[in-house]
Amino acid sequence: MKLPNTAHSSHPWRIHALTPDFRLEDVWALPTPGGPDDLTRLVRQMTSGNGRFSGATRTLFALRWKLGTLLGWDRPGSGIGARVQSLRDRLPADLRDAPPGPGFRAVPLTPVYLTDNEWAAEVANRTVHAVMHIGWVPDESGGYRGQMAVLVKPNGLFGKAYMAVIRPLRHLIVDPALMRKIGRAWRSRDEDRRAG
């Protein structure tokens, strides 16, 4: 479920100090009910690469990667450490010295930091420098759940235009499909735990 931006901006996340030059694109409640210490489980699930998208979402991703290849959006030299510095360069010592969390198997996101209640990963190409922030927050039923925020720093006018074009596709197709995928994987693991 999409949340108001204040669900992210009003929380004292550490990511705020690292991204004052980024814009908060959107915030989503993740269908991941759990206990106070389940963030690590969610991070492992998200980085594992398990599960595939189907239908329109898979088609949109295939189109994006094909356009990126044809137009050179994702070439070496356009990403983290080349076109933009990693957010890891902005970390205070306590976060810089701690493990950043697991890396992704299937998507080009790089982990930045992991704490007991938040995790961030970044990606950059010729269009944008973006951050996926996962927070672990109390829910309405007395438990906890994940919350995903997307922060972006478009690369010039082209990056702003790119973000404007993909925004409706993300909100109507990609992000709801991602929420369903995350929820299915979370429920499946709960069912496996109960069965085992």
Tab-separated table of C-alpha atoms in Angstrom:
chain	number	residue	atom	x	y	z
A	1	MET	CA	0.000	0.000	0.000
A	2	LYS	CA	1.300	3.435	-0.939
A	3	LEU	CA	1.826	5.712	2.055
A	4	PRO	CA	2.113	9.476	2.401
A	5	ASN	CA	5.685	10.758	2.194
A	6	THR	CA	5.481	11.769	5.859
A	7	ALA	CA	5.571	8.051	6.789
A	8	HIS	CA	9.240	8.267	5.802
A	9	SER	CA	10.162	11.913	6.305
A	10	SER	CA	8.792	12.146	9.858
A	11	HIS	CA	10.816	9.155	11.087
A	12	PRO	CA	14.349	9.821	12.432
A	13	TRP	CA	16.049	7.576	9.855
A	14	ARG	CA	19.807	7.851	9.431
A	15	ILE	CA	19.330	8.004	5.657
A	16	HIS	CA	18.106	11.613	5.977
A	17	ALA	CA	21.606	12.868	6.827
A	18	LEU	CA	23.042	11.069	3.785
A	19	THR	CA	20.524	12.183	1.157
A	20	PRO	CA	19.699	15.899	1.600
A	21	ASP	CA	20.229	16.347	-2.166
A	22	PHE	CA	17.810	13.507	-3.066
A	23	ARG	CA	14.040	13.779	-3.557
A	24	LEU	CA	11.678	11.355	-1.836
A	25	GLU	CA	9.848	9.699	-4.721
A	26	ASP	CA	7.412	7.500	-2.781
A	27	VAL	CA	6.838	5.327	0.291
A	28	TRP	CA	5.196	1.894	0.470
A	29	ALA	CA	4.031	-0.307	3.368
A	30	LEU	CA	5.419	-3.794	2.797
A	31	PRO	CA	3.171	-6.820	3.450
A	32	THR	CA	5.694	-8.328	5.865
A	33	PRO	CA	4.158	-8.641	9.336
A	34	GLY	CA	6.711	-9.750	11.875
A	35	GLY	CA	8.482	-9.217	15.130
A	36	PRO	CA	10.915	-6.523	16.230
A	37	ASP	CA	13.998	-8.355	14.938
A	38	ASP	CA	12.832	-9.426	11.460
A	39	LEU	CA	14.542	-6.745	9.340
A	40	THR	CA	17.501	-9.043	8.598
A	41	ARG	CA	15.077	-11.713	7.352
A	42	LEU	CA	13.449	-9.158	5.022
A	43	VAL	CA	16.819	-7.964	3.710
A	44	ARG	CA	17.903	-11.549	2.989
A	45	GLN	CA	14.617	-12.176	1.170
A	46	MET	CA	14.937	-9.028	-0.940
A	47	THR	CA	18.532	-9.675	-1.961
A	48	SER	CA	18.103	-13.392	-2.706
A	49	GLY	CA	16.665	-12.897	-6.190
A	50	ASN	CA	13.994	-15.515	-5.535
A	51	GLY	CA	10.761	-15.208	-7.461
A	52	ARG	CA	10.055	-13.656	-10.824
A	53	PHE	CA	7.726	-10.985	-12.048
A	54	SER	CA	5.077	-11.937	-14.539
A	55	GLY	CA	3.099	-10.242	-17.278
A	56	ALA	CA	3.301	-6.483	-17.729
A	57	THR	CA	5.955	-5.975	-15.064
A	58	ARG	CA	8.370	-8.425	-16.651
A	59	THR	CA	7.726	-6.814	-20.062
A	60	LEU	CA	8.431	-3.331	-18.671
A	61	PHE	CA	11.700	-4.487	-17.079
A	62	ALA	CA	12.767	-6.200	-20.324
A	63	LEU	CA	11.977	-3.025	-22.270
A	64	ARG	CA	13.907	-0.871	-19.784
A	65	TRP	CA	17.014	-3.082	-19.953
A	66	LYS	CA	16.829	-3.228	-23.767
A	67	LEU	CA	16.548	0.595	-24.000
A	68	GLY	CA	19.362	0.940	-21.471
A	69	THR	CA	21.580	-1.250	-23.632
A	70	LEU	CA	20.692	0.507	-26.884
A	71	LEU	CA	21.035	4.032	-25.469
A	72	GLY	CA	24.006	3.341	-23.193
A	73	TRP	CA	22.247	4.262	-19.955
A	74	ASP	CA	23.920	1.458	-18.004
A	75	ARG	CA	27.413	1.431	-19.491
A	76	PRO	CA	30.427	1.080	-17.228
A	77	GLY	CA	31.389	4.547	-16.123
A	78	SER	CA	27.783	5.651	-15.638
A	79	GLY	CA	27.226	4.207	-12.186
A	80	ILE	CA	28.402	4.176	-8.577
A	81	GLY	CA	32.057	5.114	-8.177
A	82	ALA	CA	32.244	6.540	-11.703
A	83	ARG	CA	29.525	9.074	-12.548
A	84	VAL	CA	28.509	9.458	-8.891
A	85	GLN	CA	30.162	8.771	-5.557
A	86	SER	CA	28.680	6.057	-3.433
A	87	LEU	CA	26.634	7.078	-0.424
A	88	ARG	CA	29.079	4.909	1.535
A	89	ASP	CA	31.515	7.841	1.131
A	90	ARG	CA	29.097	9.947	3.193
A	91	LEU	CA	28.666	7.468	6.047
A	92	PRO	CA	29.679	8.320	9.593
A	93	ALA	CA	32.340	6.027	11.053
A	94	ASP	CA	29.958	3.710	12.927
A	95	LEU	CA	28.052	2.844	9.725
A	96	ARG	CA	31.133	2.809	7.484
A	97	ASP	CA	32.890	0.304	9.759
A	98	ALA	CA	29.858	-2.018	9.971
A	99	PRO	CA	28.930	-4.554	7.269
A	100	PRO	CA	26.533	-2.964	4.721
A	101	GLY	CA	24.322	-6.032	4.494
A	102	PRO	CA	24.073	-8.645	1.752
A	103	GLY	CA	24.464	-7.813	-1.922
A	104	PHE	CA	21.797	-8.462	-4.524
A	105	ARG	CA	21.902	-11.492	-6.782
A	106	ALA	CA	19.525	-10.345	-9.514
A	107	VAL	CA	19.402	-6.528	-9.604
A	108	PRO	CA	22.099	-3.850	-9.906
A	109	LEU	CA	21.674	-2.375	-6.421
A	110	THR	CA	24.639	-1.995	-4.062
A	111	PRO	CA	24.107	-2.156	-0.273
A	112	VAL	CA	25.055	1.020	1.620
A	113	TYR	CA	24.393	0.226	5.294
A	114	LEU	CA	22.367	-1.987	7.625
A	115	THR	CA	21.246	-1.219	11.182
A	116	ASP	CA	18.738	-2.923	13.455
A	117	ASN	CA	15.828	-0.995	11.897
A	118	GLU	CA	16.925	0.294	8.481
A	119	TRP	CA	18.789	-0.765	5.378
A	120	ALA	CA	19.708	1.177	2.261
A	121	ALA	CA	20.941	0.188	-1.189
A	122	GLU	CA	21.786	2.383	-4.173
A	123	VAL	CA	21.977	2.299	-7.951
A	124	ALA	CA	23.161	4.837	-10.494
A	125	ASN	CA	23.183	5.066	-14.269
A	126	ARG	CA	23.022	7.853	-16.840
A	127	THR	CA	19.452	8.747	-15.806
A	128	VAL	CA	19.462	8.809	-12.017
A	129	HIS	CA	21.167	8.036	-8.713
A	130	ALA	CA	18.528	6.226	-6.641
A	131	VAL	CA	18.262	4.778	-3.150
A	132	MET	CA	15.962	2.052	-1.915
A	133	HIS	CA	15.505	2.494	1.828
A	134	ILE	CA	13.881	-0.266	3.862
A	135	GLY	CA	12.756	0.616	7.360
A	136	TRP	CA	11.375	-1.732	9.995
A	137	VAL	CA	8.468	0.004	11.733
A	138	PRO	CA	5.743	-0.762	14.277
A	139	ASP	CA	2.428	-1.593	12.607
A	140	GLU	CA	-1.170	-0.954	13.610
A	141	SER	CA	-1.629	-4.422	15.174
A	142	GLY	CA	1.188	-4.165	17.709
A	143	GLY	CA	3.723	-5.989	15.535
A	144	TYR	CA	6.200	-4.741	12.949
A	145	ARG	CA	6.469	-4.560	9.166
A	146	GLY	CA	8.755	-3.290	6.448
A	147	GLN	CA	8.436	0.093	4.796
A	148	MET	CA	10.120	0.944	1.504
A	149	ALA	CA	11.050	4.458	0.411
A	150	VAL	CA	12.556	5.380	-2.939
A	151	LEU	CA	14.806	8.451	-3.050
A	152	VAL	CA	16.091	9.845	-6.334
A	153	LYS	CA	18.584	12.335	-7.675
A	154	PRO	CA	17.870	12.688	-11.419
A	155	ASN	CA	20.810	13.314	-13.742
A	156	GLY	CA	19.966	16.678	-15.347
A	157	LEU	CA	16.921	17.445	-17.474
A	158	PHE	CA	17.050	14.048	-19.135
A	159	GLY	CA	16.930	12.320	-15.748
A	160	LYS	CA	13.971	14.466	-14.653
A	161	ALA	CA	12.121	13.652	-17.883
A	162	TYR	CA	12.927	9.942	-17.479
A	163	MET	CA	11.554	9.936	-13.915
A	164	ALA	CA	8.391	11.754	-15.046
A	165	VAL	CA	7.801	9.183	-17.812
A	166	ILE	CA	8.310	6.116	-15.616
A	167	ARG	CA	6.452	7.447	-12.522
A	168	PRO	CA	2.949	6.368	-13.624
A	169	LEU	CA	4.262	2.977	-14.754
A	170	ARG	CA	5.980	2.473	-11.393
A	171	HIS	CA	2.927	3.515	-9.380
A	172	LEU	CA	0.340	1.613	-11.407
A	173	ILE	CA	2.222	-1.542	-12.459
A	174	VAL	CA	5.738	-2.079	-11.125
A	175	ASP	CA	5.454	-1.120	-7.448
A	176	PRO	CA	2.126	-2.933	-6.816
A	177	ALA	CA	3.617	-6.041	-8.484
A	178	LEU	CA	6.711	-5.690	-6.286
A	179	MET	CA	4.508	-5.458	-3.157
A	180	ARG	CA	2.656	-8.629	-4.189
A	181	LYS	CA	5.954	-10.441	-4.878
A	182	ILE	CA	7.395	-9.406	-1.496
A	183	GLY	CA	4.178	-10.453	0.267
A	184	ARG	CA	4.065	-13.866	-1.464
A	185	ALA	CA	7.693	-14.599	-0.567
A	186	TRP	CA	7.119	-13.507	3.055
A	187	ARG	CA	3.982	-15.641	3.438
A	188	SER	CA	5.647	-18.608	1.739
A	189	ARG	CA	8.526	-18.531	4.176
A	190	ASP	CA	6.083	-18.297	7.120
A	191	GLU	CA	4.205	-21.306	5.754
A	192	ASP	CA	7.463	-23.233	5.364
A	193	ARG	CA	8.397	-22.423	8.972
A	194	ARG	CA	5.035	-23.642	10.248
A	195	ALA	CA	5.206	-26.818	8.137
A	196	GLY	CA	8.813	-27.555	9.162
